[in-house]
């Protein structure tokens, strides 16, 4: 009897599966078709992730040429809409800005930026509004940026002096590492503005700057586990966890030291030889003031203060010096443009040994060169992704959608 029952069950199973498949197919095809952006073919589980290669912005640009300025790809299990025209970007950043105000949570950002308490990664809400208003009104207001003009001018003069002394050295140097000089210039300016001192001229300075460099590099690292959760174990193979933990610990010690130094200076306990500037308030001073004030209506916790300072390094260092490096590269590749620019600079400077920021304002050709550099070699070719706060663009996508905005639209693959 048991044998007969078994036989009946196993012979019915394929029929039942066939009926179920037909039912699902019929149900799915009877639903009205949803309109989704065009998509390139994808692999199971990883989606289009491994098609992106070493230069995702280039690959996405070439795909978007084929599939259009609004294209749907999949990073593992995450649906990602790639917008690559000015109109599409405007729809996302202006018309529907609130829906796309969030940035996706990533495990690395979360750990490096004190639980995403910084300006860029904090989720949309009251805190998001507060840190942005601190940034716009206090840290990066026009008046504040102007107040640090002397720092930019002093540091630029020092770099010019260095280059002059290199070229006057005997025997003359055959080459100068301009990349190193520009990186040091940017770091020194950001350090003086944000932390009240530069570190490049201190014995332990290179160690501090190395931690910041590793931090910026880690922010650009992708943890596959964020897209394909069951492949998260891969991060143990490349020591990503250990690297992040090491940098988090070292950064925190460094920032604790910076904050203590500022509090000591305020309380008159500063060591006069420690190199910290007495002039004006740097960004740490301003944030400590906000922390102590009751007028803002909210308390700025220590972790938030540290995360905001880290944002200034993450957002302000690589972006600035890579633009300068590319501008110099393009000028050397186009000597006729270099000559035209030199003529403008000489005309405006009129023999003065140093150029001030007021002079820069009069250099229209220089501004055009910088804009063209930004167009060809934009430092952030894939605008830091956004994540929709609403589920799905329509019923077919049931997850929160990631939005990536492709800024570069070169006539052909090139640039960055
Ligand atoms: C050539 C230099 C720079 C370029 C090309 C650049 C570019 C960008 C881009 C594309 C974004 C993302 C905007 C978005 O997703 O809506 C951004 C955000 C940001 N940048 Fe810059 N940036 C530069 C310099 C700086 C500097 C010097 C600082 C500060 C010291 C800074 C601070 C920030 C901050 C705090 C954010 C986050 C804003 C937010 O999430 O709302 N940036 N930047």
Coordinates of C-alpha atoms and ligand atoms in Angstrom, one line a residue:
X1 CA 0.0 0.0 0.0
X2 CA 2.8 2.3 0.9
X3 CA 4.5 1.6 -2.5
X4 CA 1.3 2.6 -4.3
X5 CA 0.9 5.9 -2.4
X6 CA 4.6 6.7 -3.1
X7 CA 4.2 6.1 -6.8
X8 CA 1.1 8.3 -6.9
X9 CA 2.8 11.2 -5.1
X10 CA 6.0 11.1 -7.3
X11 CA 4.0 10.9 -10.5
X12 CA 1.8 13.8 -9.4
X13 CA 4.7 16.1 -8.4
X14 CA 5.9 17.1 -11.9
X15 CA 2.3 17.8 -12.9
X16 CA 1.7 19.9 -9.8
X17 CA 4.9 21.8 -10.5
X18 CA 3.9 22.4 -14.1
X19 CA 0.5 23.7 -13.1
X20 CA 2.1 26.0 -10.5
X21 CA 4.6 27.4 -13.1
X22 CA 1.7 27.9 -15.6
X23 CA -0.3 29.7 -12.9
X24 CA 2.6 32.0 -11.9
X25 CA 3.3 32.7 -15.6
X26 CA -0.3 33.4 -16.3
X27 CA -0.7 35.6 -13.2
X28 CA 2.4 37.6 -14.0
X29 CA 1.6 38.1 -17.7
X30 CA -2.1 39.0 -17.0
X31 CA -0.8 42.0 -14.8
X32 CA -0.5 45.2 -16.7
X33 CA 3.1 45.7 -17.8
X34 CA 5.1 48.1 -15.6
X35 CA 7.3 50.6 -17.3
X36 CA 10.9 50.2 -16.1
X37 CA 14.0 52.0 -17.4
X38 CA 15.9 49.8 -20.0
X39 CA 18.4 47.4 -18.5
X40 CA 21.5 45.6 -19.8
X41 CA 21.4 41.8 -19.3
X42 CA 22.5 40.8 -15.8
X43 CA 24.0 37.7 -14.1
X44 CA 22.0 35.9 -11.4
X45 CA 22.9 36.9 -7.8
X46 CA 25.6 39.4 -8.6
X47 CA 23.6 41.3 -11.2
X48 CA 25.8 43.7 -13.2
X49 CA 28.3 44.1 -10.4
X50 CA 31.2 42.3 -12.1
X51 CA 30.6 44.0 -15.4
X52 CA 31.7 47.3 -13.9
X53 CA 35.4 46.6 -13.9
X54 CA 38.0 49.0 -12.5
X55 CA 36.4 52.1 -13.9
X56 CA 32.7 51.9 -13.2
X57 CA 31.9 55.4 -14.5
X58 CA 33.4 54.5 -17.9
X59 CA 31.5 51.2 -18.1
X60 CA 28.3 52.9 -17.0
X61 CA 28.8 55.6 -19.5
X62 CA 29.2 53.2 -22.4
X63 CA 26.2 51.2 -21.2
X64 CA 24.1 54.4 -20.9
X65 CA 25.0 55.3 -24.5
X66 CA 23.3 52.0 -25.5
X67 CA 20.4 51.9 -22.9
X68 CA 19.6 55.6 -22.5
X69 CA 20.0 58.4 -20.0
X70 CA 17.9 56.6 -17.4
X71 CA 19.0 53.0 -17.1
X72 CA 18.3 50.2 -14.6
X73 CA 21.2 48.0 -13.5
X74 CA 21.6 45.7 -10.5
X75 CA 24.5 45.8 -8.0
X76 CA 23.9 42.4 -6.5
X77 CA 20.4 42.4 -5.0
X78 CA 20.1 46.2 -5.2
X79 CA 18.3 47.9 -8.1
X80 CA 20.3 50.9 -9.2
X81 CA 19.0 53.6 -11.6
X82 CA 21.8 55.4 -13.4
X83 CA 20.9 58.9 -14.5
X84 CA 23.2 60.4 -17.1
X85 CA 21.6 63.5 -18.6
X86 CA 21.1 66.9 -17.2
X87 CA 17.3 66.5 -17.4
X88 CA 17.4 63.2 -15.5
X89 CA 19.8 64.6 -12.9
X90 CA 17.5 67.6 -12.5
X91 CA 14.5 65.4 -11.9
X92 CA 16.3 63.6 -9.1
X93 CA 18.2 66.4 -7.5
X94 CA 15.6 69.2 -7.8
X95 CA 12.1 68.0 -8.6
X96 CA 12.2 64.9 -6.3
X97 CA 15.0 66.0 -4.1
X98 CA 13.3 64.9 -0.9
X99 CA 12.6 61.4 -2.1
X100 CA 16.3 61.1 -2.9
X101 CA 17.8 63.0 -0.1
X102 CA 19.2 59.9 1.6
X103 CA 22.5 58.3 0.9
X104 CA 22.6 54.5 1.1
X105 CA 24.0 53.1 4.4
X106 CA 27.2 51.3 3.9
X107 CA 29.0 49.3 6.5
X108 CA 32.4 51.1 5.9
X109 CA 30.9 54.7 6.0
X110 CA 29.0 53.7 9.1
X111 CA 32.1 52.6 11.0
X112 CA 34.5 55.3 9.8
X113 CA 32.0 58.2 10.2
X114 CA 30.8 57.5 13.8
X115 CA 27.6 55.7 12.8
X116 CA 27.1 58.0 9.7
X117 CA 26.8 61.1 11.9
X118 CA 28.6 63.3 9.3
X119 CA 27.0 65.7 6.8
X120 CA 27.2 63.5 3.7
X121 CA 26.0 60.2 5.0
X122 CA 23.5 61.1 7.8
X123 CA 19.9 60.0 6.9
X124 CA 17.3 62.6 6.0
X125 CA 15.5 64.1 9.1
X126 CA 16.0 66.6 11.8
X127 CA 19.7 65.8 12.4
X128 CA 20.4 65.9 8.6
X129 CA 18.9 69.5 8.6
X130 CA 20.9 70.5 11.6
X131 CA 24.3 69.4 10.4
X132 CA 23.7 70.9 7.0
X133 CA 22.8 74.2 8.5
X134 CA 26.0 74.2 10.6
X135 CA 27.9 73.5 7.4
X136 CA 26.2 76.2 5.3
X137 CA 25.9 78.9 8.0
X138 CA 29.0 78.3 10.1
X139 CA 31.7 76.2 8.5
X140 CA 31.6 76.9 4.8
X141 CA 29.8 80.3 4.7
X142 CA 31.2 82.9 2.3
X143 CA 32.4 85.0 5.2
X144 CA 34.1 82.0 6.9
X145 CA 35.8 80.9 3.6
X146 CA 37.0 84.5 3.2
X147 CA 38.4 84.6 6.7
X148 CA 40.8 81.8 5.8
X149 CA 42.1 83.6 2.8
X150 CA 45.4 84.3 4.5
X151 CA 45.9 80.6 5.0
X152 CA 45.5 79.8 1.3
X153 CA 47.7 82.7 0.3
X154 CA 50.5 81.8 2.8
X155 CA 50.5 78.2 1.8
X156 CA 50.5 79.0 -2.0
X157 CA 53.4 81.3 -1.5
X158 CA 55.3 78.6 0.3
X159 CA 54.8 76.2 -2.6
X160 CA 55.9 78.8 -5.1
X161 CA 59.0 79.4 -3.0
X162 CA 59.7 75.6 -2.9
X163 CA 59.4 75.3 -6.7
X164 CA 61.7 78.4 -7.1
X165 CA 64.3 76.9 -4.8
X166 CA 64.1 73.5 -6.5
X167 CA 64.7 75.1 -9.9
X168 CA 67.6 77.3 -8.6
X169 CA 69.3 74.3 -6.9
X170 CA 72.7 73.3 -8.2
X171 CA 72.8 71.1 -10.1
X172 CA 69.3 71.9 -11.2
X173 CA 66.7 69.2 -10.6
X174 CA 65.5 67.6 -13.8
X175 CA 62.0 67.1 -12.5
X176 CA 59.7 68.2 -9.6
X177 CA 57.0 65.9 -8.3
X178 CA 54.2 68.3 -8.7
X179 CA 51.6 65.8 -7.5
X180 CA 53.3 65.6 -4.1
X181 CA 53.5 69.4 -3.8
X182 CA 49.8 69.8 -4.7
X183 CA 48.7 67.2 -2.3
X184 CA 50.8 68.7 0.5
X185 CA 49.4 72.2 -0.3
X186 CA 45.8 70.9 -0.1
X187 CA 46.4 69.0 3.0
X188 CA 48.2 71.9 4.7
X189 CA 45.4 74.3 3.9
X190 CA 42.7 71.9 5.0
X191 CA 44.6 71.0 8.2
X192 CA 45.2 74.7 9.1
X193 CA 41.6 75.6 8.4
X194 CA 40.0 72.6 10.1
X195 CA 42.4 71.7 12.8
X196 CA 44.3 74.9 13.4
X197 CA 47.7 73.7 12.4
X198 CA 49.5 71.8 9.6
X199 CA 51.1 68.4 10.2
X200 CA 53.4 68.1 7.2
X201 CA 56.2 70.0 8.9
X202 CA 56.0 68.0 12.2
X203 CA 58.0 64.9 13.0
X204 CA 54.9 62.8 13.6
X205 CA 53.1 64.7 10.9
X206 CA 53.4 62.2 8.1
X207 CA 51.9 59.5 10.4
X208 CA 48.8 61.6 11.1
X209 CA 48.4 62.4 7.4
X210 CA 48.9 58.8 6.5
X211 CA 45.9 57.9 8.8
X212 CA 43.8 60.5 7.0
X213 CA 44.9 59.2 3.6
X214 CA 44.0 55.6 4.6
X215 CA 40.6 56.9 5.8
X216 CA 39.9 58.6 2.5
X217 CA 41.0 55.5 0.6
X218 CA 38.7 53.3 2.7
X219 CA 35.7 55.5 2.0
X220 CA 36.2 54.7 -1.6
X221 CA 36.3 50.9 -1.0
X222 CA 33.3 48.8 -1.7
X223 CA 32.3 46.0 0.6
X224 CA 30.7 43.4 -1.5
X225 CA 28.6 42.3 1.5
X226 CA 26.6 45.6 1.1
X227 CA 25.3 44.3 -2.3
X228 CA 25.4 40.6 -2.0
X229 CA 24.9 39.9 1.8
X230 CA 25.8 36.3 1.7
X231 CA 29.2 37.1 0.1
X232 CA 30.0 39.4 3.1
X233 CA 32.5 36.8 4.4
X234 CA 34.8 37.8 1.5
X235 CA 35.8 40.9 3.5
X236 CA 37.7 38.6 5.9
X237 CA 39.8 37.4 3.1
X238 CA 41.1 40.8 2.1
X239 CA 41.5 41.9 5.7
X240 CA 39.0 44.8 5.1
X241 CA 37.5 44.4 8.6
X242 CA 40.9 44.7 10.2
X243 CA 42.0 47.6 8.1
X244 CA 38.8 49.5 8.9
X245 CA 39.1 48.7 12.7
X246 CA 42.7 49.9 12.7
X247 CA 41.9 53.2 10.9
X248 CA 38.9 53.8 13.1
X249 CA 41.0 53.4 16.3
X250 CA 43.9 55.6 15.0
X251 CA 41.6 58.3 13.7
X252 CA 39.7 58.5 17.0
X253 CA 43.0 58.8 19.0
X254 CA 44.1 61.5 16.5
X255 CA 40.9 63.5 16.8
X256 CA 40.8 63.1 20.6
X257 CA 44.3 64.7 20.6
X258 CA 43.2 67.5 18.3
X259 CA 40.1 68.3 20.5
X260 CA 42.1 68.2 23.7
X261 CA 44.7 70.6 22.2
X262 CA 41.9 73.0 21.3
X263 CA 40.3 72.8 24.7
X264 CA 43.7 73.3 26.4
X265 CA 44.4 76.4 24.2
X266 CA 41.0 77.8 25.1
X267 CA 41.7 77.3 28.8
X268 CA 45.1 78.9 28.4
X269 CA 47.0 75.6 28.9
X270 CA 48.4 75.3 25.4
X271 CA 52.0 74.6 24.9
X272 CA 53.4 77.6 22.9
X273 CA 55.7 75.4 20.9
X274 CA 53.1 73.0 19.7
X275 CA 52.5 74.9 16.4
X276 CA 48.7 75.5 16.9
X277 CA 47.7 78.8 15.5
X278 CA 46.4 81.6 17.7
X279 CA 44.8 83.5 14.8
X280 CA 41.0 83.3 14.5
X281 CA 38.9 80.3 15.0
X282 CA 39.4 77.1 13.1
X283 CA 36.6 74.6 12.3
X284 CA 37.2 72.6 15.5
X285 CA 36.9 75.8 17.6
X286 CA 33.7 76.7 15.9
X287 CA 32.2 73.2 16.4
X288 CA 33.3 73.2 20.1
X289 CA 31.6 76.6 20.5
X290 CA 28.4 75.2 18.9
X291 CA 28.7 72.2 21.2
X292 CA 28.8 74.5 24.3
X293 CA 26.0 76.9 23.1
X294 CA 22.4 76.4 23.9
X295 CA 21.2 78.8 21.3
X296 CA 21.2 76.3 18.4
X297 CA 18.5 74.3 20.2
X298 CA 20.3 71.0 19.9
X299 CA 23.3 69.3 21.3
X300 CA 26.2 68.5 19.1
X301 CA 27.7 65.3 20.5
X302 CA 31.4 64.6 20.4
X303 CA 31.0 61.9 17.8
X304 CA 29.1 64.2 15.5
X305 CA 31.9 66.9 15.8
X306 CA 34.5 64.3 14.9
X307 CA 32.4 63.0 12.0
X308 CA 31.9 66.5 10.6
X309 CA 35.6 67.2 10.7
X310 CA 36.4 64.0 8.9
X311 CA 33.9 65.1 6.2
X312 CA 36.1 68.1 5.5
X313 CA 39.1 65.8 4.8
X314 CA 37.0 63.2 2.8
X315 CA 35.3 65.9 0.7
X316 CA 37.9 68.6 0.4
X317 CA 41.3 67.0 0.0
X318 CA 41.3 64.6 -3.0
X319 CA 38.8 66.6 -4.9
X320 CA 40.9 69.8 -4.7
X321 CA 44.3 68.5 -5.5
X322 CA 43.2 66.1 -8.3
X323 CA 41.6 69.1 -10.1
X324 CA 44.9 71.0 -9.9
X325 CA 46.9 68.0 -11.0
X326 CA 44.7 67.4 -14.0
X327 CA 44.7 71.1 -14.9
X328 CA 48.6 71.0 -14.9
X329 CA 48.6 67.8 -17.0
X330 CA 46.2 69.2 -19.6
X331 CA 48.2 72.5 -19.8
X332 CA 51.4 70.5 -20.4
X333 CA 49.6 68.5 -23.1
X334 CA 48.4 71.8 -24.7
X335 CA 51.3 74.2 -24.8
X336 CA 49.4 76.8 -26.8
X337 CA 46.8 77.0 -23.9
X338 CA 49.6 77.2 -21.3
X339 CA 51.1 80.1 -23.2
X340 CA 47.8 81.9 -23.3
X341 CA 47.2 81.4 -19.6
X342 CA 50.7 82.6 -18.7
X343 CA 50.1 85.8 -20.7
X344 CA 46.9 86.4 -18.8
X345 CA 48.6 85.8 -15.4
X346 CA 51.5 88.1 -16.3
X347 CA 49.1 90.8 -17.5
X348 CA 47.1 90.7 -14.3
X349 CA 50.1 90.4 -11.9
X350 CA 51.9 93.3 -13.6
X351 CA 55.3 92.3 -12.3
X352 CA 54.2 91.7 -8.7
X353 CA 56.1 88.8 -7.1
X354 CA 52.9 87.4 -5.5
X355 CA 49.4 86.9 -6.8
X356 CA 46.5 87.5 -4.4
X357 CA 42.9 86.1 -4.5
X358 CA 41.7 89.5 -5.8
X359 CA 44.0 89.0 -8.8
X360 CA 42.5 85.5 -9.4
X361 CA 39.1 87.1 -9.7
X362 CA 40.3 89.0 -12.8
X363 CA 41.7 85.9 -14.5
X364 CA 38.8 84.8 -16.8
X365 CA 40.9 82.5 -18.9
X366 CA 42.1 80.7 -15.8
X367 CA 38.5 80.2 -14.7
X368 CA 37.7 78.7 -18.1
X369 CA 40.7 76.4 -17.8
X370 CA 39.5 75.2 -14.4
X371 CA 35.9 74.7 -15.7
X372 CA 37.2 72.7 -18.7
X373 CA 39.3 70.6 -16.3
X374 CA 36.3 69.9 -14.2
X375 CA 34.3 68.9 -17.3
X376 CA 37.0 66.5 -18.6
X377 CA 38.3 65.2 -15.3
X378 CA 35.5 65.6 -12.8
X379 CA 36.8 64.4 -9.4
X380 CA 33.5 62.8 -8.5
X381 CA 32.4 61.2 -11.9
X382 CA 29.7 59.1 -10.2
X383 CA 27.9 61.4 -7.8
X384 CA 27.9 59.8 -4.4
X385 CA 24.8 57.5 -4.7
X386 CA 21.4 58.5 -3.3
X387 CA 18.8 56.1 -2.0
X388 CA 15.0 56.5 -2.4
X389 CA 13.1 57.0 0.8
X390 CA 10.1 55.4 -0.9
X391 CA 9.9 51.8 -1.9
X392 CA 10.2 51.1 -5.6
X393 CA 9.8 53.4 -8.6
X394 CA 6.8 51.3 -9.4
X395 CA 5.3 48.0 -8.2
X396 CA 7.8 46.0 -10.0
X397 CA 10.8 47.2 -8.0
X398 CA 9.9 46.5 -4.4
X399 CA 13.1 47.6 -2.9
X400 CA 14.5 51.0 -2.1
X401 CA 16.2 52.1 -5.3
X402 CA 19.8 53.4 -5.4
X403 CA 20.4 56.3 -7.7
X404 CA 23.7 57.0 -9.3
X405 CA 24.2 60.1 -11.2
X406 CA 26.8 59.9 -13.9
X407 CA 28.3 63.4 -14.2
X408 CA 30.6 62.8 -17.1
X409 CA 29.3 63.0 -20.6
X410 CA 32.4 63.1 -22.7
X411 CA 32.1 62.8 -26.5
X412 CA 34.0 59.6 -26.3
X413 CA 35.6 57.5 -23.5
X414 CA 38.4 59.6 -22.1
X415 CA 38.8 61.9 -19.2
X416 CA 39.1 60.6 -15.6
Ligands
LIG1 C1 37.2 70.8 -6.6 C2 36.8 70.6 -5.4 C3 35.5 69.9 -5.0 C4 34.7 69.2 -5.8 C5 34.7 68.9 -7.3 C6 33.6 68.8 -4.9 C7 32.5 68.0 -5.4 C8 31.5 67.6 -4.6 C9 30.4 66.8 -5.0 C10 30.1 66.3 -6.4 C11 29.6 66.5 -3.9 C12 28.3 65.7 -3.9 C13 27.1 66.6 -4.0 C14 25.8 65.8 -4.0 O1 25.8 64.5 -4.0 O2 24.8 66.4 -3.9 C15 30.2 67.2 -2.8 C16 29.7 67.2 -1.5 C17 30.3 67.7 -0.4 N1 31.5 68.5 -0.4 FE1 32.6 68.9 -2.1 N2 33.8 69.2 -3.7 C18 35.0 69.9 -3.7 C19 35.6 70.6 -2.6 C20 35.1 70.5 -1.3 C21 35.7 71.2 -0.2 C22 37.0 72.0 -0.2 C23 35.0 70.9 0.9 C24 35.1 71.3 2.4 C25 36.2 71.7 2.9 C26 33.8 70.1 0.5 C27 32.8 69.7 1.3 C28 31.8 68.9 0.9 C29 30.7 68.4 1.8 C30 30.7 68.6 3.3 C31 29.8 67.6 1.0 C32 28.6 66.9 1.4 C33 27.4 67.7 1.2 C34 26.1 67.0 1.3 O3 26.0 65.8 1.4 O4 25.0 67.7 1.3 N3 33.9 69.9 -0.9 N4 31.3 67.8 -3.2

